[in-house]
Every structure is written in C-alpha cells, then in structure tokens.
CSV table of C-alpha atoms and ligand atoms in Angstrom, one decimal:
chain,number,residue,atom,x,y,z
Q,1,MET,CA,-0.2,-0.1,-0.4
Q,2,SER,CA,1.1,4.0,-0.6
Q,3,ASN,CA,1.0,6.8,1.2
Q,4,LEU,CA,-1.7,8.7,-0.2
Q,5,GLU,CA,-1.7,11.5,1.6
Q,6,ARG,CA,-1.1,14.8,0.1
Q,7,ALA,CA,0.4,16.2,2.9
Q,8,ALA,CA,2.9,13.8,2.5
Q,9,VAL,CA,4.2,15.2,6.6
Q,10,PRO,CA,7.6,13.9,7.0
Q,11,SER,CA,7.8,11.8,10.3
Q,12,LEU,CA,11.3,11.8,11.9
Q,13,CYS,CA,11.5,8.5,13.9
Q,14,GLY,CA,14.3,6.0,15.7
Q,15,GLY,CA,16.1,6.6,18.8
Q,16,ARG,CA,16.0,5.6,21.8
Q,17,GLY,CA,14.4,8.7,23.4
Q,18,PHE,CA,11.0,7.3,21.8
Q,19,VAL,CA,10.9,3.9,23.8
Q,20,VAL,CA,9.6,3.4,27.2
Q,21,PRO,CA,12.3,1.3,28.9
Q,22,GLU,CA,9.4,-0.5,31.0
Q,23,PRO,CA,5.7,-2.2,30.6
Q,24,VAL,CA,3.4,0.7,29.7
Q,25,ARG,CA,-0.5,0.4,28.5
Q,26,GLU,CA,-0.5,3.1,26.1
Q,27,LEU,CA,-3.9,3.6,24.0
Q,28,LEU,CA,-3.3,4.5,20.7
Q,29,SER,CA,-6.3,5.3,18.9
Q,30,PRO,CA,-6.4,5.6,14.7
Q,31,ARG,CA,-6.4,8.5,12.6
Q,32,ARG,CA,-8.6,8.1,9.8
Q,33,VAL,CA,-6.5,8.3,6.2
Q,34,PRO,CA,-8.3,8.4,2.6
Q,35,LEU,CA,-6.5,5.9,0.8
Q,36,GLY,CA,-7.8,6.2,-3.2
Q,37,GLU,CA,-11.8,7.6,-3.7
Q,38,SER,CA,-13.5,5.1,-1.6
Q,39,THR,CA,-11.5,3.5,0.7
Q,40,VAL,CA,-10.9,4.9,4.0
Q,41,VAL,CA,-7.9,3.5,6.2
Q,42,ARG,CA,-7.4,3.6,10.2
Q,43,ARG,CA,-4.0,4.7,10.9
Q,44,LEU,CA,-1.6,4.0,14.2
Q,45,LEU,CA,1.9,4.1,12.5
Q,46,PRO,CA,3.3,6.8,12.9
Q,47,ASN,CA,0.9,8.3,16.1
Q,48,LEU,CA,1.5,11.4,17.7
Q,49,GLY,CA,4.0,10.8,20.3
Q,50,ARG,CA,4.5,7.2,19.1
Q,51,ARG,CA,6.1,6.8,15.7
Q,52,MET,CA,7.7,2.8,15.7
Q,53,VAL,CA,7.1,0.1,17.8
Q,54,GLY,CA,10.5,-1.9,17.3
Q,55,ALA,CA,11.2,-1.5,13.8
Q,56,TRP,CA,7.8,-1.5,12.8
Q,57,CYS,CA,7.2,1.8,11.5
Q,58,PHE,CA,3.8,2.0,9.7
Q,59,VAL,CA,0.6,0.6,10.3
Q,60,ASP,CA,-2.4,1.1,8.5
Q,61,HIS,CA,-5.6,-1.0,9.7
Q,62,TYR,CA,-8.6,-1.0,7.0
Q,63,GLY,CA,-12.3,-2.8,6.7
Q,64,PRO,CA,-13.9,-4.9,7.0
Q,65,ASP,CA,-15.5,-3.3,4.1
Q,66,ASP,CA,-18.2,-4.4,2.0
Q,67,ILE,CA,-16.3,-4.3,-1.5
Q,68,ALA,CA,-18.9,-6.5,-3.6
Q,69,ASP,CA,-20.3,-4.0,-6.0
Q,70,GLU,CA,-17.1,-1.7,-6.0
Q,71,PRO,CA,-13.9,-1.7,-7.2
Q,72,GLY,CA,-11.8,-2.6,-3.7
Q,73,MET,CA,-8.3,-1.2,-3.6
Q,74,GLN,CA,-6.4,0.2,-6.4
Q,75,VAL,CA,-3.3,2.1,-5.4
Q,76,PRO,CA,-0.9,2.6,-8.5
Q,77,PRO,CA,2.2,2.0,-9.4
Q,78,HIS,CA,4.4,3.9,-6.4
Q,79,PRO,CA,8.0,3.2,-5.1
Q,80,HIS,CA,9.6,2.6,-1.6
Q,81,MET,CA,13.1,2.8,-0.2
Q,82,GLY,CA,14.7,1.4,2.9
Q,83,LEU,CA,11.7,-0.9,4.3
Q,84,GLN,CA,9.5,-3.8,3.6
Q,85,THR,CA,5.8,-4.1,3.6
Q,86,VAL,CA,4.1,-6.9,5.4
Q,87,SER,CA,0.3,-7.1,3.7
Q,88,TRP,CA,-1.6,-9.1,5.4
Q,89,LEU,CA,-5.7,-10.2,5.6
Q,90,HIS,CA,-8.3,-11.8,7.3
Q,91,GLU,CA,-10.7,-11.5,4.5
Q,92,GLY,CA,-10.8,-10.7,0.6
Q,93,GLU,CA,-7.5,-11.0,-2.0
Q,94,VAL,CA,-4.8,-8.4,-3.2
Q,95,LEU,CA,-3.0,-8.5,-6.3
Q,96,HIS,CA,0.5,-7.3,-6.0
Q,97,ARG,CA,2.7,-6.4,-8.5
Q,98,ASP,CA,6.4,-5.2,-8.8
Q,99,SER,CA,9.0,-3.9,-10.9
Q,100,LEU,CA,11.1,-7.2,-10.6
Q,101,GLY,CA,8.1,-9.0,-12.5
Q,102,SER,CA,6.3,-10.4,-9.0
Q,103,LEU,CA,2.6,-11.2,-9.6
Q,104,GLN,CA,0.9,-12.8,-7.3
Q,105,THR,CA,-2.4,-12.9,-5.3
Q,106,ILE,CA,-2.0,-12.4,-1.3
Q,107,ARG,CA,-4.6,-14.5,0.5
Q,108,PRO,CA,-6.0,-14.2,4.1
Q,109,ARG,CA,-3.0,-15.1,6.4
Q,110,GLN,CA,-0.8,-15.7,3.5
Q,111,LEU,CA,2.4,-13.8,4.1
Q,112,GLY,CA,3.4,-10.7,1.4
Q,113,LEU,CA,6.8,-9.6,2.0
Q,114,MET,CA,8.6,-7.1,0.0
Q,115,THR,CA,12.0,-5.7,0.5
Q,116,SER,CA,12.1,-2.6,-1.3
Q,117,GLY,CA,16.0,-2.0,-0.5
Q,118,ARG,CA,17.4,0.2,-2.7
Q,119,ALA,CA,14.6,1.1,-4.7
Q,120,ILE,CA,11.5,-1.3,-5.8
Q,121,SER,CA,8.1,-0.2,-7.3
Q,122,HIS,CA,5.0,-1.8,-6.9
Q,123,SER,CA,1.0,-1.8,-7.2
Q,124,GLU,CA,-1.9,-3.5,-5.6
Q,125,GLU,CA,-5.3,-4.0,-6.6
Q,126,SER,CA,-8.2,-6.5,-5.6
Q,127,PRO,CA,-8.5,-8.8,-8.5
Q,128,ARG,CA,-11.6,-9.2,-10.2
Q,129,PRO,CA,-13.4,-11.0,-9.5
Q,130,HIS,CA,-12.9,-10.8,-5.8
Q,131,ALA,CA,-14.7,-11.4,-2.0
Q,132,ARG,CA,-17.2,-9.6,-0.9
Q,133,LEU,CA,-15.4,-8.7,1.7
Q,134,LEU,CA,-12.0,-6.8,2.4
Q,135,HIS,CA,-9.9,-6.9,6.2
Q,136,GLY,CA,-6.1,-6.0,6.3
Q,137,ALA,CA,-3.1,-4.2,7.4
Q,138,GLN,CA,-0.6,-2.7,6.0
Q,139,LEU,CA,2.7,-2.5,7.7
Q,140,TRP,CA,6.3,-1.7,7.4
Q,141,VAL,CA,9.2,-2.4,9.2
Q,142,ALA,CA,12.4,-0.3,8.1
Q,143,LEU,CA,15.4,-1.9,7.2
Q,144,PRO,CA,18.9,-0.8,9.4
Q,145,ASP,CA,21.6,1.0,7.7
Q,146,SER,CA,23.6,-2.0,7.0
Q,147,HIS,CA,21.3,-3.3,5.0
Q,148,ARG,CA,19.0,-0.9,4.0
Q,149,HIS,CA,20.6,-0.7,0.1
Q,150,THR,CA,20.3,-4.1,-0.3
Q,151,GLU,CA,18.9,-5.9,-3.5
Q,152,PRO,CA,15.0,-5.5,-3.4
Q,153,HIS,CA,12.9,-9.0,-3.6
Q,154,PHE,CA,9.6,-10.2,-2.7
Q,155,GLU,CA,8.6,-13.4,-0.8
Q,156,HIS,CA,5.3,-15.0,-0.3
Q,157,HIS,CA,4.8,-18.0,2.0
Q,158,ALA,CA,1.5,-19.3,2.0
Q,159,ASP,CA,1.8,-21.6,4.8
Q,160,LEU,CA,3.4,-19.7,7.9
Q,161,PRO,CA,4.3,-22.0,11.2
Q,162,LEU,CA,1.2,-21.6,13.7
Q,163,VAL,CA,1.7,-22.0,17.4
Q,164,THR,CA,-1.1,-23.2,19.6
Q,165,ALA,CA,-3.0,-23.3,23.0
Q,166,PRO,CA,-6.1,-24.0,24.4
Q,167,GLY,CA,-8.6,-21.3,22.3
Q,168,LEU,CA,-5.6,-19.6,20.9
Q,169,THR,CA,-3.9,-20.0,17.3
Q,170,ALA,CA,-0.6,-17.8,16.6
Q,171,THR,CA,0.0,-17.6,12.9
Q,172,LEU,CA,4.0,-16.5,13.0
Q,173,ILE,CA,4.1,-13.7,10.7
Q,174,LEU,CA,7.9,-12.3,11.3
Q,175,GLY,CA,10.2,-13.7,13.6
Q,176,THR,CA,9.6,-16.2,17.1
Q,177,VAL,CA,6.8,-16.5,19.3
Q,178,ASP,CA,7.4,-19.7,21.8
Q,179,GLY,CA,10.5,-20.8,19.9
Q,180,THR,CA,8.5,-21.4,16.3
Q,181,THR,CA,9.6,-18.7,13.7
Q,182,SER,CA,8.6,-17.3,10.5
Q,183,PRO,CA,10.2,-18.2,7.2
Q,184,GLY,CA,10.2,-14.5,6.1
Q,185,THR,CA,13.6,-12.8,6.2
Q,186,THR,CA,14.2,-10.2,8.4
Q,187,TYR,CA,16.8,-7.8,9.0
Q,188,SER,CA,16.6,-6.9,12.6
Q,189,PRO,CA,15.6,-8.5,15.7
Q,190,LEU,CA,10.9,-8.2,15.4
Q,191,VAL,CA,8.4,-10.2,15.9
Q,192,GLY,CA,4.4,-10.0,14.4
Q,193,ALA,CA,2.3,-12.4,15.1
Q,194,ASP,CA,-1.7,-12.8,14.3
Q,195,LEU,CA,-3.0,-14.2,17.1
Q,196,THR,CA,-6.6,-16.1,17.3
Q,197,LEU,CA,-8.2,-16.6,20.2
Q,198,THR,CA,-12.1,-18.0,21.2
Q,199,ARG,CA,-14.6,-16.3,23.1
Q,200,ASP,CA,-13.3,-16.8,27.2
Q,201,THR,CA,-9.9,-17.8,26.1
Q,202,GLU,CA,-7.3,-16.6,28.6
Q,203,HIS,CA,-3.9,-17.0,28.1
Q,204,ARG,CA,-0.5,-15.5,28.9
Q,205,LEU,CA,2.1,-15.1,25.9
Q,206,PRO,CA,5.5,-15.6,26.4
Q,207,LEU,CA,7.5,-12.6,25.6
Q,208,GLU,CA,11.0,-11.4,24.4
Q,209,PRO,CA,12.0,-8.5,27.8
Q,210,ASP,CA,14.5,-6.4,25.2
Q,211,PHE,CA,11.3,-5.8,22.8
Q,212,GLU,CA,9.0,-3.5,23.4
Q,213,TYR,CA,6.0,-4.0,21.8
Q,214,ALA,CA,2.0,-3.3,20.5
Q,215,VAL,CA,-0.7,-5.3,19.6
Q,216,LEU,CA,-3.3,-4.3,17.6
Q,217,THR,CA,-6.9,-5.1,17.5
Q,218,MET,CA,-8.4,-6.6,14.5
Q,219,SER,CA,-12.0,-7.7,15.2
Q,220,GLY,CA,-13.5,-8.7,18.4
Q,221,GLU,CA,-13.6,-7.5,21.9
Q,222,ALA,CA,-11.0,-8.1,24.6
Q,223,ARG,CA,-8.7,-7.2,27.4
Q,224,VAL,CA,-4.8,-6.9,26.6
Q,225,ASP,CA,-2.5,-6.7,30.2
Q,226,GLY,CA,-6.4,-5.8,31.3
Q,227,VAL,CA,-7.2,-3.0,29.0
Q,228,PRO,CA,-10.0,-2.9,27.1
Q,229,VAL,CA,-9.5,-3.2,23.6
Q,230,LEU,CA,-11.7,-2.3,20.3
Q,231,PRO,CA,-10.7,-3.3,16.5
Q,232,GLY,CA,-8.7,-0.6,15.1
Q,233,SER,CA,-6.9,0.4,18.0
Q,234,MET,CA,-3.3,-0.2,19.4
Q,235,LEU,CA,-2.3,-0.4,22.9
Q,236,TYR,CA,2.0,0.1,23.0
Q,237,LEU,CA,3.3,-1.8,25.8
Q,238,GLY,CA,6.8,-0.8,26.5
Q,239,CYS,CA,9.5,-3.1,27.4
Q,240,GLY,CA,10.5,-5.3,30.1
Q,241,ARG,CA,7.7,-8.2,29.9
Q,242,THR,CA,8.5,-11.5,30.1
Q,243,ASP,CA,4.6,-12.6,29.1
Q,244,LEU,CA,1.5,-10.7,27.8
Q,245,PRO,CA,-2.2,-11.3,30.1
Q,246,LEU,CA,-4.8,-11.8,26.7
Q,247,HIS,CA,-8.0,-12.1,27.2
Q,248,ALA,CA,-10.6,-12.8,24.8
Q,249,LEU,CA,-14.0,-11.5,25.8
Q,250,SER,CA,-15.5,-12.2,21.9
Q,251,ASP,CA,-14.2,-14.2,19.6
Q,252,THR,CA,-11.0,-11.9,18.4
Q,253,THR,CA,-8.0,-11.5,16.2
Q,254,LEU,CA,-5.5,-9.4,17.4
Q,255,MET,CA,-1.8,-8.8,16.1
Q,256,LEU,CA,1.3,-8.9,18.0
Q,257,LEU,CA,3.9,-6.5,16.9
Q,258,GLY,CA,7.7,-5.9,18.7
Q,259,GLY,CA,10.8,-5.4,18.5
Q,260,GLU,CA,14.3,-5.0,19.7
Q,261,PRO,CA,14.2,-0.9,19.8
Q,262,PHE,CA,15.5,1.1,16.6
Q,263,GLU,CA,18.3,3.2,17.5
Q,264,GLU,CA,18.9,4.5,14.7
Q,265,GLU,CA,17.1,7.9,13.3
Q,266,LEU,CA,15.5,8.2,10.0
Q,267,ILE,CA,13.2,10.7,8.0
Q,268,MET,CA,10.5,8.8,6.7
Q,269,TRP,CA,8.0,10.8,3.7
Q,270,TRP,CA,5.7,9.3,1.2
Q,271,ASN,CA,6.4,5.8,0.9
Q,272,PHE,CA,11.1,6.2,1.9
Q,273,ILE,CA,12.6,5.8,4.4
Q,274,GLY,CA,16.1,7.6,4.8
Q,275,ARG,CA,18.5,9.1,6.5
Q,276,THR,CA,18.9,12.3,5.2
Q,277,GLN,CA,17.0,15.1,3.7
Q,278,GLN,CA,19.5,14.4,0.6
Q,279,ASP,CA,18.1,10.5,0.2
Q,280,ILE,CA,15.0,11.6,0.4
Q,281,GLU,CA,15.9,14.5,-2.5
Q,282,THR,CA,17.1,11.7,-4.7
Q,283,ALA,CA,15.0,9.6,-4.2
Q,284,ARG,CA,12.2,11.4,-4.9
Q,285,SER,CA,13.3,12.8,-8.3
Q,286,ASP,CA,14.6,9.8,-9.4
Q,287,TRP,CA,10.9,8.3,-9.2
Q,288,MET,CA,9.8,11.5,-11.1
Q,289,ALA,CA,12.7,10.9,-13.7
Q,290,SER,CA,12.2,6.8,-14.1
Q,291,HIS,CA,15.1,6.4,-13.2
Q,292,ARG,CA,16.3,3.4,-10.0
Q,293,PHE,CA,12.8,2.1,-9.2
Q,294,GLY,CA,12.0,0.1,-11.8
Q,295,GLU,CA,8.6,0.2,-14.1
Q,296,VAL,CA,5.4,-1.9,-13.3
Q,297,HIS,CA,3.6,-3.9,-15.6
Q,298,GLY,CA,0.2,-5.0,-16.1
Q,299,TYR,CA,-1.3,-2.0,-14.0
Q,300,ALA,CA,-4.4,-0.8,-15.6
Q,301,GLY,CA,-3.4,3.3,-14.9
Q,302,ASP,CA,-1.1,5.6,-14.3
Q,303,ARG,CA,1.5,5.6,-11.6
Q,304,LEU,CA,1.6,7.3,-8.4
Q,305,PRO,CA,3.2,11.1,-8.7
Q,306,ALA,CA,5.3,12.4,-5.8
Q,307,PRO,CA,4.0,14.9,-3.6
Q,308,GLU,CA,5.6,18.1,-3.5
Q,309,LEU,CA,8.6,18.6,-1.0
Q,310,PRO,CA,8.5,20.2,2.6
Q,311,PRO,CA,9.9,23.3,2.4
Q,312,VAL,CA,11.2,23.0,5.6
Q,313,PRO,CA,14.7,21.2,5.9
Q,314,LEU,CA,14.1,17.3,7.0
Q,315,LYS,CA,16.3,16.5,10.2
Q,316,PRO,CA,16.5,13.3,11.7
Q,317,ARG,CA,14.8,14.2,15.6
Q,318,GLY,CA,16.8,14.2,18.4
Q,319,ARG,CA,16.8,11.9,21.4
Q,320,THR,CA,14.0,13.4,23.2
Q,321,ARG,CA,10.0,13.6,22.8
G,1,MN,MN1,3.7,0.0,-1.1
C-alpha cells in the first residue's frame, strides 16, 4: 500500500528517546486517512508521540469493508526505499505486482513480504472478481542502515508456522514466538504474529523482555494486560515484559508487533525511508524521472506522482520527545 496523503508530512523517527523501557499501557487511537477514492484506512503508526514499535514504522488497518459492488483496493504503481512492506489479510485478496516482475495474489493469513532495499516499485489491487469483504493491515518495517541498500526482492509465504494453545492460534508472520519462527526474511530482531482467540480464552503469551511491543486489535473485544481493546486500536506496551496476559471477551483477532528498539534515527517521507534530506530528495527526483525504481507492468492506470517536498528541510529528530 502507499501513503496517498497529499500533504505527506515527514515523520522523523527512531532513537532511544521514544522507547519506554518498562511495561506501559498506552492506548493509541487511529487517524482516519483516505486511500484512493472509496477506501478509508485507520492509521496507527506513525501516531502522535509514538512513531515506531521496534522496526515497525507504519501500520494501517482497513475494513472489514463490503466491496462486492466496488473496485476495492486500487493502489497505482508507487516506489519504496529503505523498508519492507508486509501485506496481511483476514478477508479478501490483494493482487501484488512489482518492478521485479512479481505477480502474486495474497490471501488471508498468507505473508506478502516485499523488501524494497535501495529501490522497488509496486501496485496493489483487488482482483476481479473478488470476495465480498476486504479486511487487513498494511505494515512497514524499517531496514537498518547495514541493509537499506540491499537488492529488492519479494517473498510470498502461503503456509506460515502456527503456535497453538487451548483457545489460541498464533500465526507467525515474522520472527519467533514461543520457539516457532516465520520463514520471512528479517534484518533486525523483531516479531509479528496474528493471534486468533476464541471467546473466554485466557492466555499468557511469552515475550522477550528486550523487545518493545504493541497489540493491534483486528476484530472482536478483548483485554490485553487488563486494558479493554476494540477493533482498530493499538495498545503500546513498552519493554521489560516476559509475558502478556490476554483475555478474549468475544472471538477476537489481534496482531502482536514487537522488536528490539530501533536506535537509528530515520526520516520517513511519503513512501521512502532515508537518513538524510538528500536521500529523500534523490529518491523523489529519481521516481519522478523514472530512474532507479523500475517499472510495474500490467496495472490498468498511471503511476502515482510524488507529492511536493515540504519547504522546511527534513532533519532526523534528536533523542528526546
Ligand atoms: Mn506500497
């Protein structure tokens, strides 16, 4: 998915100053962002005062939307740099095309993982015909400096490993939970897991005390560490936990996101992550000049133009809030 906001406000993130070293319960409200003509997504990251959770730097939750009589998701070709995109669905399907020639339909609880490295472009669309409902999340993972110029590649993992307990199924999206590891490629210590809980399930999920964590509620109603959560909200949990108490009040689906605090300071603007103003300016002009980011074939429509850069220079933020 692309950040389609025309304002394209830069986000300066990373660094220890944002990380809460002890367990906290900070409920983040979503911001409603229009995506194309007919879709509205709920943006959880970046959020006011909370820009990253480990290397996770962008989280949109969308649906469930009835798109039976609509085109559904139609995100034209656009570029990425310095990040991985994670496409995660609970309902419906998304057709991914990219400048490497990948053409892949992504279905519920399959991992579509695109590593942009130095440059890639892609489009995402609801295929025709498509299922009635579309429900999912689009997430980005920041690449550390040592890997941000890596070669772009796309992975599709249709059968992800599961961890089960009474009333709970955890699907490993990235990283490891309770000794079970996703095949998805990661570049810094992090985890992403989809948690399905049946009503009245109580479970303590093991966590890494060195990681910071958040839980995105996809559907249902639950208490996470005692805090009531509803769909489209995200609860930031800080660091220093060895486990997380979950209590499903109805059939519930959650996404657990976590990772080692991301110490490098970043500039995130539009669909790019860089370290300097020059990184971002060069990426923007390369995209507009059809350099570096390749070409997406087969999408019925034009590529997305980049928004204007803000007049004030972008600088990575210091370590205090
Ligand atoms: Mn995208």
